[in-house]
mmCIF file of C-alpha atoms in Angstrom:
data_model
loop_
_atom_site.group_PDB
_atom_site.id
_atom_site.type_symbol
_atom_site.label_atom_id
_atom_site.label_comp_id
_atom_site.label_asym_id
_atom_site.label_seq_id
_atom_site.Cartn_x
_atom_site.Cartn_y
_atom_site.Cartn_z
ATOM 1 C CA MET A 1 -0.916 7.116 1.231
ATOM 2 C CA ILE A 2 -3.416 4.749 2.707
ATOM 3 C CA ASN A 3 -6.712 6.451 1.956
ATOM 4 C CA PHE A 4 -8.692 3.295 1.272
ATOM 5 C CA LEU A 5 -10.607 3.444 4.555
ATOM 6 C CA ARG A 6 -12.056 6.905 4.132
ATOM 7 C CA SER A 7 -15.438 5.195 3.942
ATOM 8 C CA PHE A 8 -14.344 1.903 5.441
ATOM 9 C CA GLY A 9 -17.724 1.281 7.020
ATOM 10 C CA GLN A 10 -16.428 -1.174 9.618
ATOM 11 C CA ARG A 11 -15.208 -0.543 13.126
ATOM 12 C CA ALA A 12 -11.868 -1.929 14.211
ATOM 13 C CA PHE A 13 -11.749 -4.771 16.713
ATOM 14 C CA ARG A 14 -9.021 -5.696 19.144
ATOM 15 C CA THR A 15 -9.407 -9.386 18.305
ATOM 16 C CA ILE A 16 -9.676 -10.315 14.626
ATOM 17 C CA ASN A 17 -9.950 -13.901 13.431
ATOM 18 C CA LEU A 18 -8.015 -14.189 10.197
ATOM 19 C CA PRO A 19 -9.071 -16.602 7.462
ATOM 20 C CA THR A 20 -7.168 -19.828 7.000
ATOM 21 C CA VAL A 21 -4.022 -19.498 4.906
ATOM 22 C CA GLN A 22 -3.696 -22.054 2.153
ATOM 23 C CA SER A 23 -0.587 -24.192 2.221
ATOM 24 C CA ASN A 24 0.199 -23.587 -1.459
ATOM 25 C CA LEU A 25 2.483 -20.705 -2.400
ATOM 26 C CA TYR A 26 2.009 -18.192 -5.179
ATOM 27 C CA SER A 27 4.795 -16.807 -7.362
ATOM 28 C CA THR A 28 4.792 -14.305 -10.210
ATOM 29 C CA GLY A 29 7.629 -16.240 -11.823
ATOM 30 C CA LEU A 30 10.037 -13.306 -11.780
ATOM 31 C CA PRO A 31 13.659 -13.751 -10.637
ATOM 32 C CA ASN A 32 14.065 -13.526 -6.857
ATOM 33 C CA ASP A 33 10.297 -13.336 -6.433
ATOM 34 C CA ARG A 34 9.129 -13.886 -2.889
ATOM 35 C CA LYS A 35 6.775 -16.850 -2.730
ATOM 36 C CA LEU A 36 3.986 -15.962 -0.336
ATOM 37 C CA PRO A 37 0.747 -17.690 0.611
ATOM 38 C CA VAL A 38 -2.548 -17.150 -1.125
ATOM 39 C CA LEU A 39 -5.472 -16.236 1.096
ATOM 40 C CA LYS A 40 -8.946 -17.580 0.400
ATOM 41 C CA LEU A 41 -11.845 -15.604 1.854
ATOM 42 C CA ASP A 42 -15.546 -16.176 1.320
ATOM 43 C CA GLY A 43 -15.945 -15.099 -2.294
ATOM 44 C CA TYR A 44 -12.430 -13.671 -2.688
ATOM 45 C CA THR A 45 -8.855 -14.683 -3.400
ATOM 46 C CA LEU A 46 -5.940 -12.517 -2.257
ATOM 47 C CA ARG A 47 -2.665 -13.054 -4.133
ATOM 48 C CA LYS A 48 0.500 -11.339 -5.342
ATOM 49 C CA VAL A 49 0.212 -8.738 -8.075
ATOM 50 C CA VAL A 50 1.093 -9.844 -11.612
ATOM 51 C CA LYS A 51 1.635 -7.719 -14.707
ATOM 52 C CA GLN A 52 -1.829 -8.465 -16.011
ATOM 53 C CA ASP A 53 -3.315 -6.733 -12.930
ATOM 54 C CA CYS A 54 -1.876 -3.310 -13.760
ATOM 55 C CA GLU A 55 -4.845 -2.168 -15.833
ATOM 56 C CA ALA A 56 -7.257 -3.040 -13.014
ATOM 57 C CA ILE A 57 -5.020 -1.387 -10.406
ATOM 58 C CA HIS A 58 -4.824 1.749 -12.532
ATOM 59 C CA HIS A 59 -8.617 1.839 -12.657
ATOM 60 C CA LEU A 60 -8.855 1.446 -8.877
ATOM 61 C CA VAL A 61 -6.256 4.181 -8.301
ATOM 62 C CA GLN A 62 -8.480 6.532 -10.284
ATOM 63 C CA GLU A 63 -11.524 5.350 -8.349
ATOM 64 C CA LEU A 64 -9.716 6.155 -5.109
ATOM 65 C CA ALA A 65 -8.819 9.626 -6.384
ATOM 66 C CA ASN A 66 -12.443 10.227 -7.327
ATOM 67 C CA CYS A 67 -13.561 9.218 -3.827
ATOM 68 C CA LEU A 68 -11.151 11.792 -2.394
ATOM 69 C CA ASN A 69 -12.453 14.485 -4.763
ATOM 70 C CA MET A 70 -9.029 14.573 -6.436
ATOM 71 C CA PRO A 71 -9.834 13.183 -9.919
ATOM 72 C CA ASP A 72 -6.866 14.898 -11.578
ATOM 73 C CA ALA A 73 -4.290 13.768 -9.001
ATOM 74 C CA PRO A 74 -3.208 10.429 -10.563
ATOM 75 C CA GLN A 75 -0.518 11.037 -13.179
ATOM 76 C CA ILE A 76 0.541 7.448 -13.790
ATOM 77 C CA SER A 77 -0.533 5.090 -16.567
ATOM 78 C CA ALA A 78 -1.145 1.363 -16.562
ATOM 79 C CA LYS A 79 1.962 0.950 -18.735
ATOM 80 C CA ALA A 80 4.032 2.858 -16.188
ATOM 81 C CA LEU A 81 2.741 0.542 -13.468
ATOM 82 C CA GLU A 82 3.840 -2.411 -15.589
ATOM 83 C CA ALA A 83 7.299 -0.978 -16.221
ATOM 84 C CA ASP A 84 7.873 0.066 -12.605
ATOM 85 C CA GLY A 85 6.575 -3.133 -11.066
ATOM 86 C CA PHE A 86 7.776 -5.738 -13.551
ATOM 87 C CA GLY A 87 10.794 -4.254 -15.297
ATOM 88 C CA SER A 88 14.461 -5.007 -14.720
ATOM 89 C CA ARG A 89 14.226 -3.068 -11.462
ATOM 90 C CA ARG A 90 11.082 -3.480 -9.373
ATOM 91 C CA PHE A 91 10.010 -0.314 -7.587
ATOM 92 C CA TYR A 92 7.001 -1.858 -5.856
ATOM 93 C CA GLU A 93 5.269 -5.108 -5.021
ATOM 94 C CA GLY A 94 1.753 -5.789 -3.883
ATOM 95 C CA PHE A 95 -1.320 -7.916 -3.480
ATOM 96 C CA VAL A 96 -4.733 -7.846 -5.114
ATOM 97 C CA ALA A 97 -8.122 -9.131 -4.067
ATOM 98 C CA GLU A 98 -10.135 -10.924 -6.747
ATOM 99 C CA SER A 99 -13.894 -11.305 -6.507
ATOM 100 C CA HIS A 100 -15.083 -14.800 -7.417
ATOM 101 C CA LYS A 101 -18.497 -13.424 -8.324
ATOM 102 C CA LEU A 102 -17.281 -10.593 -10.544
ATOM 103 C CA LYS A 103 -14.128 -12.417 -11.701
ATOM 104 C CA GLN A 104 -12.144 -9.204 -11.396
ATOM 105 C CA VAL A 105 -9.798 -7.335 -9.076
ATOM 106 C CA VAL A 106 -11.699 -5.298 -6.468
ATOM 107 C CA GLY A 107 -8.852 -4.210 -4.204
ATOM 108 C CA TYR A 108 -5.117 -3.748 -4.065
ATOM 109 C CA ALA A 109 -2.301 -3.044 -1.609
ATOM 110 C CA ILE A 110 1.035 -1.687 -2.842
ATOM 111 C CA TYR A 111 4.260 -1.686 -0.863
ATOM 112 C CA TYR A 112 8.011 -1.374 -1.315
ATOM 113 C CA PHE A 113 11.091 -1.945 0.775
ATOM 114 C CA SER A 114 13.087 0.895 2.274
ATOM 115 C CA TYR A 115 15.916 1.288 4.738
ATOM 116 C CA SER A 116 16.353 2.819 8.171
ATOM 117 C CA THR A 117 19.808 3.849 9.349
ATOM 118 C CA TRP A 118 18.562 3.222 12.892
ATOM 119 C CA GLN A 119 16.917 -0.174 12.481
ATOM 120 C CA GLY A 120 17.784 -1.557 9.057
ATOM 121 C CA LYS A 121 15.276 -3.069 6.643
ATOM 122 C CA SER A 122 11.816 -1.505 6.520
ATOM 123 C CA LEU A 123 8.637 -1.949 4.519
ATOM 124 C CA TYR A 124 6.534 1.009 3.416
ATOM 125 C CA MET A 125 2.906 0.425 2.479
ATOM 126 C CA GLU A 126 2.169 3.112 -0.083
ATOM 127 C CA ASP A 127 -1.454 2.475 -0.903
ATOM 128 C CA MET A 128 -4.438 0.277 -0.177
ATOM 129 C CA TYR A 129 -7.891 0.506 -1.688
ATOM 130 C CA ILE A 130 -10.956 -1.716 -1.664
ATOM 131 C CA CYS A 131 -14.134 -1.110 -3.665
ATOM 132 C CA PRO A 132 -16.891 0.133 -1.325
ATOM 133 C CA GLU A 133 -19.224 -2.778 -2.092
ATOM 134 C CA ASP A 134 -16.484 -5.262 -1.204
ATOM 135 C CA ARG A 135 -15.593 -3.871 2.212
ATOM 136 C CA LYS A 136 -16.629 -5.567 5.457
ATOM 137 C CA ASN A 137 -15.209 -8.806 4.054
ATOM 138 C CA ARG A 138 -11.930 -8.938 6.009
ATOM 139 C CA ILE A 139 -10.016 -7.893 2.921
ATOM 140 C CA ALA A 140 -8.313 -4.951 4.641
ATOM 141 C CA ILE A 141 -7.002 -6.939 7.604
ATOM 142 C CA SER A 142 -6.031 -9.748 5.221
ATOM 143 C CA PHE A 143 -3.925 -7.312 3.195
ATOM 144 C CA PHE A 144 -2.188 -6.257 6.408
ATOM 145 C CA HIS A 145 -1.656 -9.933 7.232
ATOM 146 C CA LEU A 146 -0.036 -10.728 3.874
ATOM 147 C CA ILE A 147 2.122 -7.608 3.822
ATOM 148 C CA SER A 148 3.301 -8.386 7.344
ATOM 149 C CA GLN A 149 4.402 -11.804 6.079
ATOM 150 C CA ALA A 150 6.283 -10.072 3.248
ATOM 151 C CA ALA A 151 8.010 -7.842 5.802
ATOM 152 C CA LEU A 152 9.001 -10.800 7.972
ATOM 153 C CA ALA A 153 10.274 -12.717 4.932
ATOM 154 C CA GLU A 154 12.780 -9.893 4.405
ATOM 155 C CA ASN A 155 13.533 -9.550 8.131
ATOM 156 C CA CYS A 156 12.144 -6.008 8.237
ATOM 157 C CA MET A 157 12.210 -4.285 11.605
ATOM 158 C CA ARG A 158 9.224 -2.044 10.974
ATOM 159 C CA MET A 159 6.338 -1.282 8.625
ATOM 160 C CA ASN A 160 5.397 2.311 7.857
ATOM 161 C CA PHE A 161 2.359 3.899 6.221
ATOM 162 C CA CYS A 162 0.406 7.143 6.183
ATOM 163 C CA GLY A 163 -3.273 7.855 6.769
ATOM 164 C CA LEU A 164 -5.685 10.765 6.755
ATOM 165 C CA LYS A 165 -6.218 12.246 10.209
ATOM 166 C CA ASP A 166 -9.961 12.731 9.627
ATOM 167 C CA ASN A 167 -10.447 9.105 8.594
ATOM 168 C CA LYS A 168 -11.778 7.979 11.977
ATOM 169 C CA PRO A 169 -12.544 4.322 11.113
ATOM 170 C CA ALA A 170 -9.043 3.921 9.665
ATOM 171 C CA VAL A 171 -7.454 5.543 12.714
ATOM 172 C CA GLU A 172 -9.331 3.102 14.964
ATOM 173 C CA LEU A 173 -8.184 0.173 12.845
ATOM 174 C CA PHE A 174 -4.549 1.297 12.857
ATOM 175 C CA GLN A 175 -4.620 1.737 16.622
ATOM 176 C CA SER A 176 -6.160 -1.699 17.090
ATOM 177 C CA LEU A 177 -3.276 -3.146 15.061
ATOM 178 C CA GLY A 178 -0.760 -1.549 17.404
ATOM 179 C CA ALA A 179 0.398 1.173 14.982
ATOM 180 C CA ASP A 180 2.035 4.270 16.477
ATOM 181 C CA ASN A 181 1.156 7.744 15.227
ATOM 182 C CA LEU A 182 4.684 9.139 14.947
ATOM 183 C CA THR A 183 3.448 12.692 14.424
ATOM 184 C CA LEU A 184 1.846 12.610 17.856
ATOM 185 C CA LYS A 185 4.298 10.303 19.614
ATOM 186 C CA GLU A 186 7.664 11.474 18.275
ATOM 187 C CA GLY A 187 6.892 14.678 16.400
ATOM 188 C CA TRP A 188 7.909 13.324 12.991
ATOM 189 C CA HIS A 189 6.241 15.029 10.027
ATOM 190 C CA TYR A 190 5.966 13.620 6.526
ATOM 191 C CA TYR A 191 7.287 15.928 3.785
ATOM 192 C CA ARG A 192 7.176 15.804 0.005
ATOM 193 C CA ILE A 193 9.145 17.561 -2.734
ATOM 194 C CA PRO A 194 7.266 17.394 -6.074
ATOM 195 C CA ARG A 195 8.887 16.920 -9.478
ATOM 196 C CA HIS A 196 9.435 20.635 -10.185
ATOM 197 C CA GLY A 197 11.162 20.950 -6.800
ATOM 198 C CA ILE A 198 13.413 17.988 -7.586
ATOM 199 C CA GLU A 199 14.356 19.555 -10.916
ATOM 200 C CA GLU A 200 15.250 22.823 -9.189
ATOM 201 C CA LEU A 201 17.321 21.054 -6.536
ATOM 202 C CA ALA A 202 19.184 19.137 -9.260
ATOM 203 C CA GLN A 203 20.487 22.377 -10.803
ATOM 204 C CA PRO A 204 24.124 23.219 -9.913
ATOM 205 C CA SER A 205 23.120 26.816 -9.199
ATOM 206 C CA ILE A 206 20.977 25.720 -6.267
ATOM 207 C CA ILE A 207 24.058 25.454 -4.039
ATOM 208 C CA THR A 208 24.966 29.130 -4.396
ATOM 209 C CA LYS A 209 21.399 30.270 -3.731
ATOM 210 C CA PHE A 210 21.525 29.310 -0.075
ATOM 211 C CA ASN A 211 23.661 30.883 2.618
ATOM 212 C CA PRO A 212 25.866 28.487 4.651
#
């Protein structure tokens, strides 16, 4: 989920001037990789995720969990991020923000492609997080900008994401970007079945446990 703006510290604006996009393209070098522009902000570079970023992303995922008072929630390792993002089958893609001053990754945005039987190709933004001291630097809106380009490159019809209802600054930002709250507008609710539930559903006996 997108919890990165829990302490975003910046109000959303209807008109946002995006930084200039460089003309050069960035590629991870993997087969069928989507070449997308690099963004240069004052003191930051936003680019596609590469394998070497997984350790830093793992650290930031834990930092996000700590901010949400859920330190034990992350159950993924840096090696799993490498395997899932850069193996023979890629389960996610993303962008990172590098600080020129610190020479390290200070933010990330992870997304993957999904499918809608009503509209076709979709993009789901799973997570976005920016270190508190690096907010207010247009990184968040720049991530949205780059991910929107990724969605258009694949001819996606929509982009989906989740957010915390009590995260007021994030809600204001999402609304300013034209995002619809489907829970309020259409009554859709987001459900999750955890691993132990999946294992139970995978058992043949599950079919006989339920009445037709």
